[in-house]
Amino acid sequence: MGGIAVIAFVLIVVLVSSILSMNAPNDGSVDAAPDSSEAEPDGADSVDPADSLEGQDLSPEEKLETLKDDTWDKYADELDGEWVVQLSAKKEGMEADGFTWTNEDVVEHFEELHDIYPDAVLLWSGDWSSYDNSDFWVIVRSVIYPDSDSALNFCYDEGFGPDDCMAKRLFTTGAPDDTSEYMS
């Protein structure tokens, strides 16, 4: 049942994105290419963390750990102190989107978002001091934004709702104060 809800969510996001792009004015005000407010971290040219799961027979927990470790190894230094777009934060047993999440659902959700946003990576909130709760699997884009408004513009431009996308400033040390900005 959980997989069906996730698939439905992804299909809705794709549909809304398609409709928005078809209805966008053709006066140059919408640019499909990344603008100067986005920066790819140096690790973005390296091997895709999702590729580490290819051909392996792993449990959902092992998949999550592998993805998290690969993200940490490739992006931790570059994303530390930077604004990113957070696409999801889930944990096993959490009730959201009409069902109770399992680790397998989190893996499937990551894979679905990664198919749409190839720069999506998986974090463990416990590795980042910018999170109040240390027990969530978090999906962010590995694109660096100069400020929270630029990150939130991505959320608006992609048609996300306020519960599905936010700007997050990632830190490995310090307090979580002033590290989250939400859509209005």
Short mmCIF file of N, CA, C and O in Angstrom, two decimals, residues 16-98:
data_model
loop_
_atom_site.label_atom_id
_atom_site.label_comp_id
_atom_site.label_asym_id
_atom_site.label_seq_id
_atom_site.Cartn_x
_atom_site.Cartn_y
_atom_site.Cartn_z
N VAL A 16 2.16 17.94 -12.39
CA VAL A 16 2.11 19.37 -12.06
C VAL A 16 3.30 20.08 -12.71
O VAL A 16 3.15 21.15 -13.29
N SER A 17 4.48 19.48 -12.64
CA SER A 17 5.66 20.08 -13.27
C SER A 17 5.47 20.23 -14.77
O SER A 17 5.83 21.25 -15.35
N SER A 18 4.89 19.21 -15.42
CA SER A 18 4.65 19.27 -16.86
C SER A 18 3.66 20.37 -17.21
O SER A 18 3.87 21.13 -18.15
N ILE A 19 2.60 20.47 -16.43
CA ILE A 19 1.59 21.49 -16.68
C ILE A 19 2.19 22.87 -16.49
O ILE A 19 1.98 23.77 -17.30
N LEU A 20 2.95 23.05 -15.43
CA LEU A 20 3.57 24.34 -15.17
C LEU A 20 4.53 24.73 -16.28
O LEU A 20 4.58 25.88 -16.70
N SER A 21 5.31 23.78 -16.77
CA SER A 21 6.27 24.11 -17.82
C SER A 21 5.55 24.41 -19.14
O SER A 21 6.02 25.23 -19.92
N MET A 22 4.40 23.77 -19.41
CA MET A 22 3.65 24.06 -20.63
C MET A 22 3.00 25.44 -20.56
O MET A 22 2.85 26.11 -21.57
N ASN A 23 2.62 25.86 -19.35
CA ASN A 23 1.94 27.14 -19.18
C ASN A 23 2.89 28.28 -18.89
O ASN A 23 2.45 29.40 -18.70
N ALA A 24 4.18 28.02 -18.85
CA ALA A 24 5.14 29.08 -18.56
C ALA A 24 5.21 30.04 -19.73
O ALA A 24 5.15 29.66 -20.88
N PRO A 25 5.36 31.34 -19.44
CA PRO A 25 5.46 32.31 -20.51
C PRO A 25 6.74 32.08 -21.31
O PRO A 25 7.76 31.67 -20.78
N ASN A 26 6.67 32.35 -22.59
CA ASN A 26 7.83 32.15 -23.46
C ASN A 26 8.51 33.49 -23.74
O ASN A 26 8.86 33.82 -24.86
N ASP A 27 8.67 34.30 -22.69
CA ASP A 27 9.28 35.61 -22.85
C ASP A 27 10.69 35.66 -22.26
O ASP A 27 11.22 36.73 -22.02
N GLY A 28 11.26 34.50 -22.00
CA GLY A 28 12.61 34.45 -21.44
C GLY A 28 12.63 34.52 -19.93
O GLY A 28 13.68 34.44 -19.31
N SER A 29 11.45 34.65 -19.29
CA SER A 29 11.44 34.76 -17.84
C SER A 29 11.61 33.42 -17.14
O SER A 29 11.86 33.38 -15.96
N VAL A 30 11.44 32.32 -17.86
CA VAL A 30 11.63 31.00 -17.29
C VAL A 30 12.80 30.35 -18.00
O VAL A 30 12.80 30.24 -19.22
N ASP A 31 13.76 29.92 -17.24
CA ASP A 31 14.95 29.31 -17.80
C ASP A 31 15.08 27.90 -17.29
O ASP A 31 15.20 27.69 -16.09
N ALA A 32 15.02 26.92 -18.18
CA ALA A 32 15.08 25.52 -17.76
C ALA A 32 16.47 25.14 -17.28
O ALA A 32 16.64 24.22 -16.51
N ALA A 33 17.50 25.84 -17.70
CA ALA A 33 18.86 25.54 -17.27
C ALA A 33 19.09 26.11 -15.88
O ALA A 33 18.47 27.10 -15.49
N PRO A 34 19.99 25.50 -15.09
CA PRO A 34 20.29 26.05 -13.78
C PRO A 34 20.78 27.48 -13.92
O PRO A 34 21.54 27.80 -14.82
N ASP A 35 20.30 28.34 -13.02
CA ASP A 35 20.76 29.72 -13.08
C ASP A 35 21.95 29.94 -12.17
O ASP A 35 22.43 29.03 -11.52
N SER A 36 22.40 31.17 -12.13
CA SER A 36 23.61 31.48 -11.36
C SER A 36 23.37 31.36 -9.85
O SER A 36 24.32 31.44 -9.08
N SER A 37 22.12 31.19 -9.42
CA SER A 37 21.85 31.05 -7.99
C SER A 37 22.06 29.63 -7.51
O SER A 37 21.93 29.35 -6.33
N GLU A 38 22.36 28.70 -8.43
CA GLU A 38 22.63 27.32 -8.06
C GLU A 38 24.08 26.99 -8.36
O GLU A 38 24.62 27.40 -9.37
N ALA A 39 24.70 26.23 -7.47
CA ALA A 39 26.08 25.80 -7.70
C ALA A 39 26.19 24.33 -7.39
O ALA A 39 25.71 23.86 -6.37
N GLU A 40 26.80 23.60 -8.30
CA GLU A 40 27.03 22.17 -8.08
C GLU A 40 28.28 22.02 -7.22
O GLU A 40 29.30 22.61 -7.52
N PRO A 41 28.21 21.24 -6.15
CA PRO A 41 29.43 21.00 -5.38
C PRO A 41 30.42 20.20 -6.21
O PRO A 41 30.04 19.52 -7.17
N ASP A 42 31.70 20.28 -5.84
CA ASP A 42 32.74 19.56 -6.58
C ASP A 42 32.44 18.07 -6.66
O ASP A 42 32.75 17.43 -7.65
N GLY A 43 31.83 17.50 -5.64
CA GLY A 43 31.51 16.07 -5.63
C GLY A 43 30.46 15.68 -6.63
O GLY A 43 30.25 14.51 -6.90
N ALA A 44 29.78 16.67 -7.23
CA ALA A 44 28.70 16.38 -8.17
C ALA A 44 29.21 15.67 -9.42
O ALA A 44 28.46 14.97 -10.09
N ASP A 45 30.48 15.85 -9.76
CA ASP A 45 31.03 15.19 -10.94
C ASP A 45 31.48 13.77 -10.64
O ASP A 45 31.85 13.04 -11.53
N SER A 46 31.47 13.39 -9.38
CA SER A 46 31.95 12.05 -9.02
C SER A 46 30.83 11.03 -9.22
O SER A 46 29.76 11.34 -9.69
N VAL A 47 31.09 9.82 -8.83
CA VAL A 47 30.14 8.73 -9.01
C VAL A 47 28.85 9.03 -8.25
O VAL A 47 28.86 9.52 -7.13
N ASP A 48 27.74 8.73 -8.86
CA ASP A 48 26.43 8.94 -8.29
C ASP A 48 26.23 8.01 -7.10
O ASP A 48 26.39 6.80 -7.24
N PRO A 49 25.85 8.54 -5.91
CA PRO A 49 25.63 7.67 -4.75
C PRO A 49 24.62 6.56 -5.01
O PRO A 49 24.76 5.46 -4.49
N ALA A 50 23.61 6.81 -5.82
CA ALA A 50 22.60 5.78 -6.10
C ALA A 50 23.20 4.61 -6.87
O ALA A 50 22.69 3.49 -6.80
N ASP A 51 24.30 4.84 -7.58
CA ASP A 51 24.95 3.75 -8.32
C ASP A 51 25.54 2.70 -7.38
O ASP A 51 25.76 1.56 -7.78
N SER A 52 25.79 3.06 -6.13
CA SER A 52 26.39 2.12 -5.19
C SER A 52 25.46 0.96 -4.85
O SER A 52 25.89 -0.05 -4.31
N LEU A 53 24.18 1.08 -5.19
CA LEU A 53 23.22 0.01 -4.91
C LEU A 53 23.10 -0.99 -6.06
O LEU A 53 22.55 -2.07 -5.89
N GLU A 54 23.60 -0.61 -7.23
CA GLU A 54 23.47 -1.46 -8.41
C GLU A 54 24.09 -2.83 -8.19
O GLU A 54 25.22 -2.94 -7.73
N GLY A 55 23.32 -3.86 -8.50
CA GLY A 55 23.82 -5.22 -8.47
C GLY A 55 24.06 -5.79 -7.08
O GLY A 55 24.66 -6.85 -6.95
N GLN A 56 23.63 -5.11 -6.05
CA GLN A 56 23.83 -5.61 -4.69
C GLN A 56 22.50 -6.10 -4.12
O GLN A 56 21.47 -5.47 -4.32
N ASP A 57 22.55 -7.19 -3.39
CA ASP A 57 21.37 -7.72 -2.72
C ASP A 57 21.42 -7.26 -1.27
O ASP A 57 21.97 -7.96 -0.41
N LEU A 58 20.86 -6.08 -1.01
CA LEU A 58 20.93 -5.48 0.32
C LEU A 58 19.53 -5.34 0.91
O LEU A 58 18.55 -5.14 0.18
N SER A 59 19.45 -5.38 2.22
CA SER A 59 18.19 -5.09 2.91
C SER A 59 17.92 -3.59 2.79
O SER A 59 18.82 -2.81 2.49
N PRO A 60 16.68 -3.15 3.01
CA PRO A 60 16.39 -1.71 2.98
C PRO A 60 17.28 -0.92 3.93
O PRO A 60 17.75 0.17 3.59
N GLU A 61 17.54 -1.45 5.11
CA GLU A 61 18.39 -0.76 6.08
C GLU A 61 19.81 -0.62 5.55
O GLU A 61 20.44 0.44 5.68
N GLU A 62 20.32 -1.68 4.90
CA GLU A 62 21.67 -1.64 4.33
C GLU A 62 21.73 -0.66 3.15
O GLU A 62 22.73 0.05 2.98
N LYS A 63 20.66 -0.60 2.37
CA LYS A 63 20.61 0.36 1.27
C LYS A 63 20.66 1.80 1.80
O LYS A 63 21.40 2.63 1.26
N LEU A 64 19.86 2.07 2.82
CA LEU A 64 19.85 3.41 3.40
C LEU A 64 21.23 3.78 3.95
O LEU A 64 21.73 4.89 3.72
N GLU A 65 21.84 2.86 4.67
CA GLU A 65 23.17 3.12 5.23
C GLU A 65 24.20 3.35 4.13
O GLU A 65 25.05 4.24 4.23
N THR A 66 24.13 2.55 3.06
CA THR A 66 25.07 2.70 1.94
C THR A 66 24.91 4.05 1.27
O THR A 66 25.88 4.76 1.01
N LEU A 67 23.66 4.43 1.00
CA LEU A 67 23.40 5.73 0.38
C LEU A 67 23.87 6.87 1.28
O LEU A 67 24.50 7.83 0.82
N LYS A 68 23.57 6.76 2.57
CA LYS A 68 23.97 7.79 3.52
C LYS A 68 25.48 7.91 3.58
O LYS A 68 26.05 9.00 3.54
N ASP A 69 26.18 6.79 3.67
CA ASP A 69 27.64 6.81 3.75
C ASP A 69 28.26 7.38 2.48
O ASP A 69 29.22 8.17 2.55
N ASP A 70 27.72 7.02 1.32
CA ASP A 70 28.25 7.55 0.07
C ASP A 70 28.05 9.06 -0.01
O ASP A 70 28.93 9.79 -0.47
N THR A 71 26.88 9.53 0.42
CA THR A 71 26.62 10.97 0.42
C THR A 71 27.60 11.67 1.35
O THR A 71 28.19 12.69 0.99
N TRP A 72 27.78 11.13 2.54
CA TRP A 72 28.69 11.75 3.51
C TRP A 72 30.10 11.83 2.92
O TRP A 72 30.74 12.88 2.95
N ASP A 73 30.57 10.72 2.36
CA ASP A 73 31.92 10.68 1.80
C ASP A 73 32.11 11.69 0.67
O ASP A 73 33.16 12.31 0.56
N LYS A 74 31.11 11.86 -0.16
CA LYS A 74 31.25 12.71 -1.35
C LYS A 74 30.86 14.17 -1.13
O LYS A 74 31.36 15.05 -1.82
N TYR A 75 29.94 14.45 -0.20
CA TYR A 75 29.36 15.78 -0.12
C TYR A 75 29.45 16.49 1.23
O TYR A 75 29.17 17.68 1.31
N ALA A 76 29.81 15.81 2.30
CA ALA A 76 29.73 16.41 3.63
C ALA A 76 30.50 17.72 3.73
O ALA A 76 29.97 18.73 4.20
N ASP A 77 31.73 17.72 3.28
CA ASP A 77 32.54 18.94 3.39
C ASP A 77 31.98 20.08 2.55
O ASP A 77 31.97 21.23 2.97
N GLU A 78 31.51 19.75 1.36
CA GLU A 78 31.02 20.78 0.44
C GLU A 78 29.65 21.33 0.83
O GLU A 78 29.35 22.49 0.57
N LEU A 79 28.80 20.51 1.43
CA LEU A 79 27.47 20.96 1.80
C LEU A 79 27.43 21.60 3.19
O LEU A 79 26.47 22.30 3.52
N ASP A 80 28.46 21.39 3.99
CA ASP A 80 28.51 21.94 5.34
C ASP A 80 28.46 23.47 5.29
O ASP A 80 29.30 24.11 4.66
N GLY A 81 27.44 24.04 5.92
CA GLY A 81 27.27 25.49 5.96
C GLY A 81 26.50 26.08 4.79
O GLY A 81 26.34 27.28 4.70
N GLU A 82 26.01 25.23 3.91
CA GLU A 82 25.37 25.70 2.68
C GLU A 82 23.85 25.49 2.70
O GLU A 82 23.35 24.59 3.36
N TRP A 83 23.15 26.33 1.93
CA TRP A 83 21.71 26.20 1.74
C TRP A 83 21.44 25.18 0.63
O TRP A 83 22.07 25.24 -0.44
N VAL A 84 20.53 24.25 0.89
CA VAL A 84 20.11 23.25 -0.09
C VAL A 84 18.59 23.17 -0.07
O VAL A 84 17.94 23.76 0.78
N VAL A 85 18.04 22.42 -1.00
CA VAL A 85 16.60 22.13 -1.03
C VAL A 85 16.39 20.77 -0.38
O VAL A 85 17.02 19.79 -0.77
N GLN A 86 15.53 20.73 0.63
CA GLN A 86 15.15 19.46 1.25
C GLN A 86 13.84 19.00 0.63
O GLN A 86 12.84 19.71 0.66
N LEU A 87 13.87 17.79 0.07
CA LEU A 87 12.70 17.24 -0.62
C LEU A 87 11.88 16.30 0.26
O LEU A 87 10.71 16.04 -0.03
N SER A 88 12.49 15.76 1.30
CA SER A 88 11.77 14.78 2.12
C SER A 88 12.53 14.54 3.42
O SER A 88 13.75 14.65 3.47
N ALA A 89 11.79 14.18 4.45
CA ALA A 89 12.36 13.72 5.72
C ALA A 89 11.39 12.69 6.28
O ALA A 89 10.26 13.01 6.63
N LYS A 90 11.84 11.45 6.33
CA LYS A 90 10.97 10.35 6.78
C LYS A 90 11.76 9.42 7.69
O LYS A 90 12.98 9.37 7.65
N LYS A 91 11.02 8.66 8.49
CA LYS A 91 11.64 7.62 9.31
C LYS A 91 10.68 6.45 9.43
O LYS A 91 9.46 6.61 9.26
N GLU A 92 11.25 5.31 9.71
CA GLU A 92 10.44 4.11 9.85
C GLU A 92 9.42 4.31 10.97
O GLU A 92 9.75 4.82 12.04
N GLY A 93 8.17 3.93 10.69
CA GLY A 93 7.09 4.06 11.67
C GLY A 93 6.38 5.40 11.61
O GLY A 93 5.36 5.58 12.28
N MET A 94 6.87 6.33 10.82
CA MET A 94 6.25 7.65 10.70
C MET A 94 4.96 7.54 9.90
O MET A 94 4.91 6.84 8.89
N GLU A 95 3.92 8.21 10.36
CA GLU A 95 2.66 8.25 9.63
C GLU A 95 2.59 9.56 8.86
O GLU A 95 2.59 10.63 9.45
N ALA A 96 2.61 9.44 7.54
CA ALA A 96 2.54 10.62 6.67
C ALA A 96 2.08 10.15 5.29
O ALA A 96 2.30 9.00 4.91
N ASP A 97 1.47 11.06 4.57
CA ASP A 97 1.03 10.77 3.21
C ASP A 97 0.04 9.61 3.17
O ASP A 97 -0.03 8.88 2.17
N GLY A 98 -0.67 9.38 4.24
CA GLY A 98 -1.72 8.37 4.26
C GLY A 98 -1.30 6.96 4.61
O GLY A 98 -2.09 6.03 4.48
#
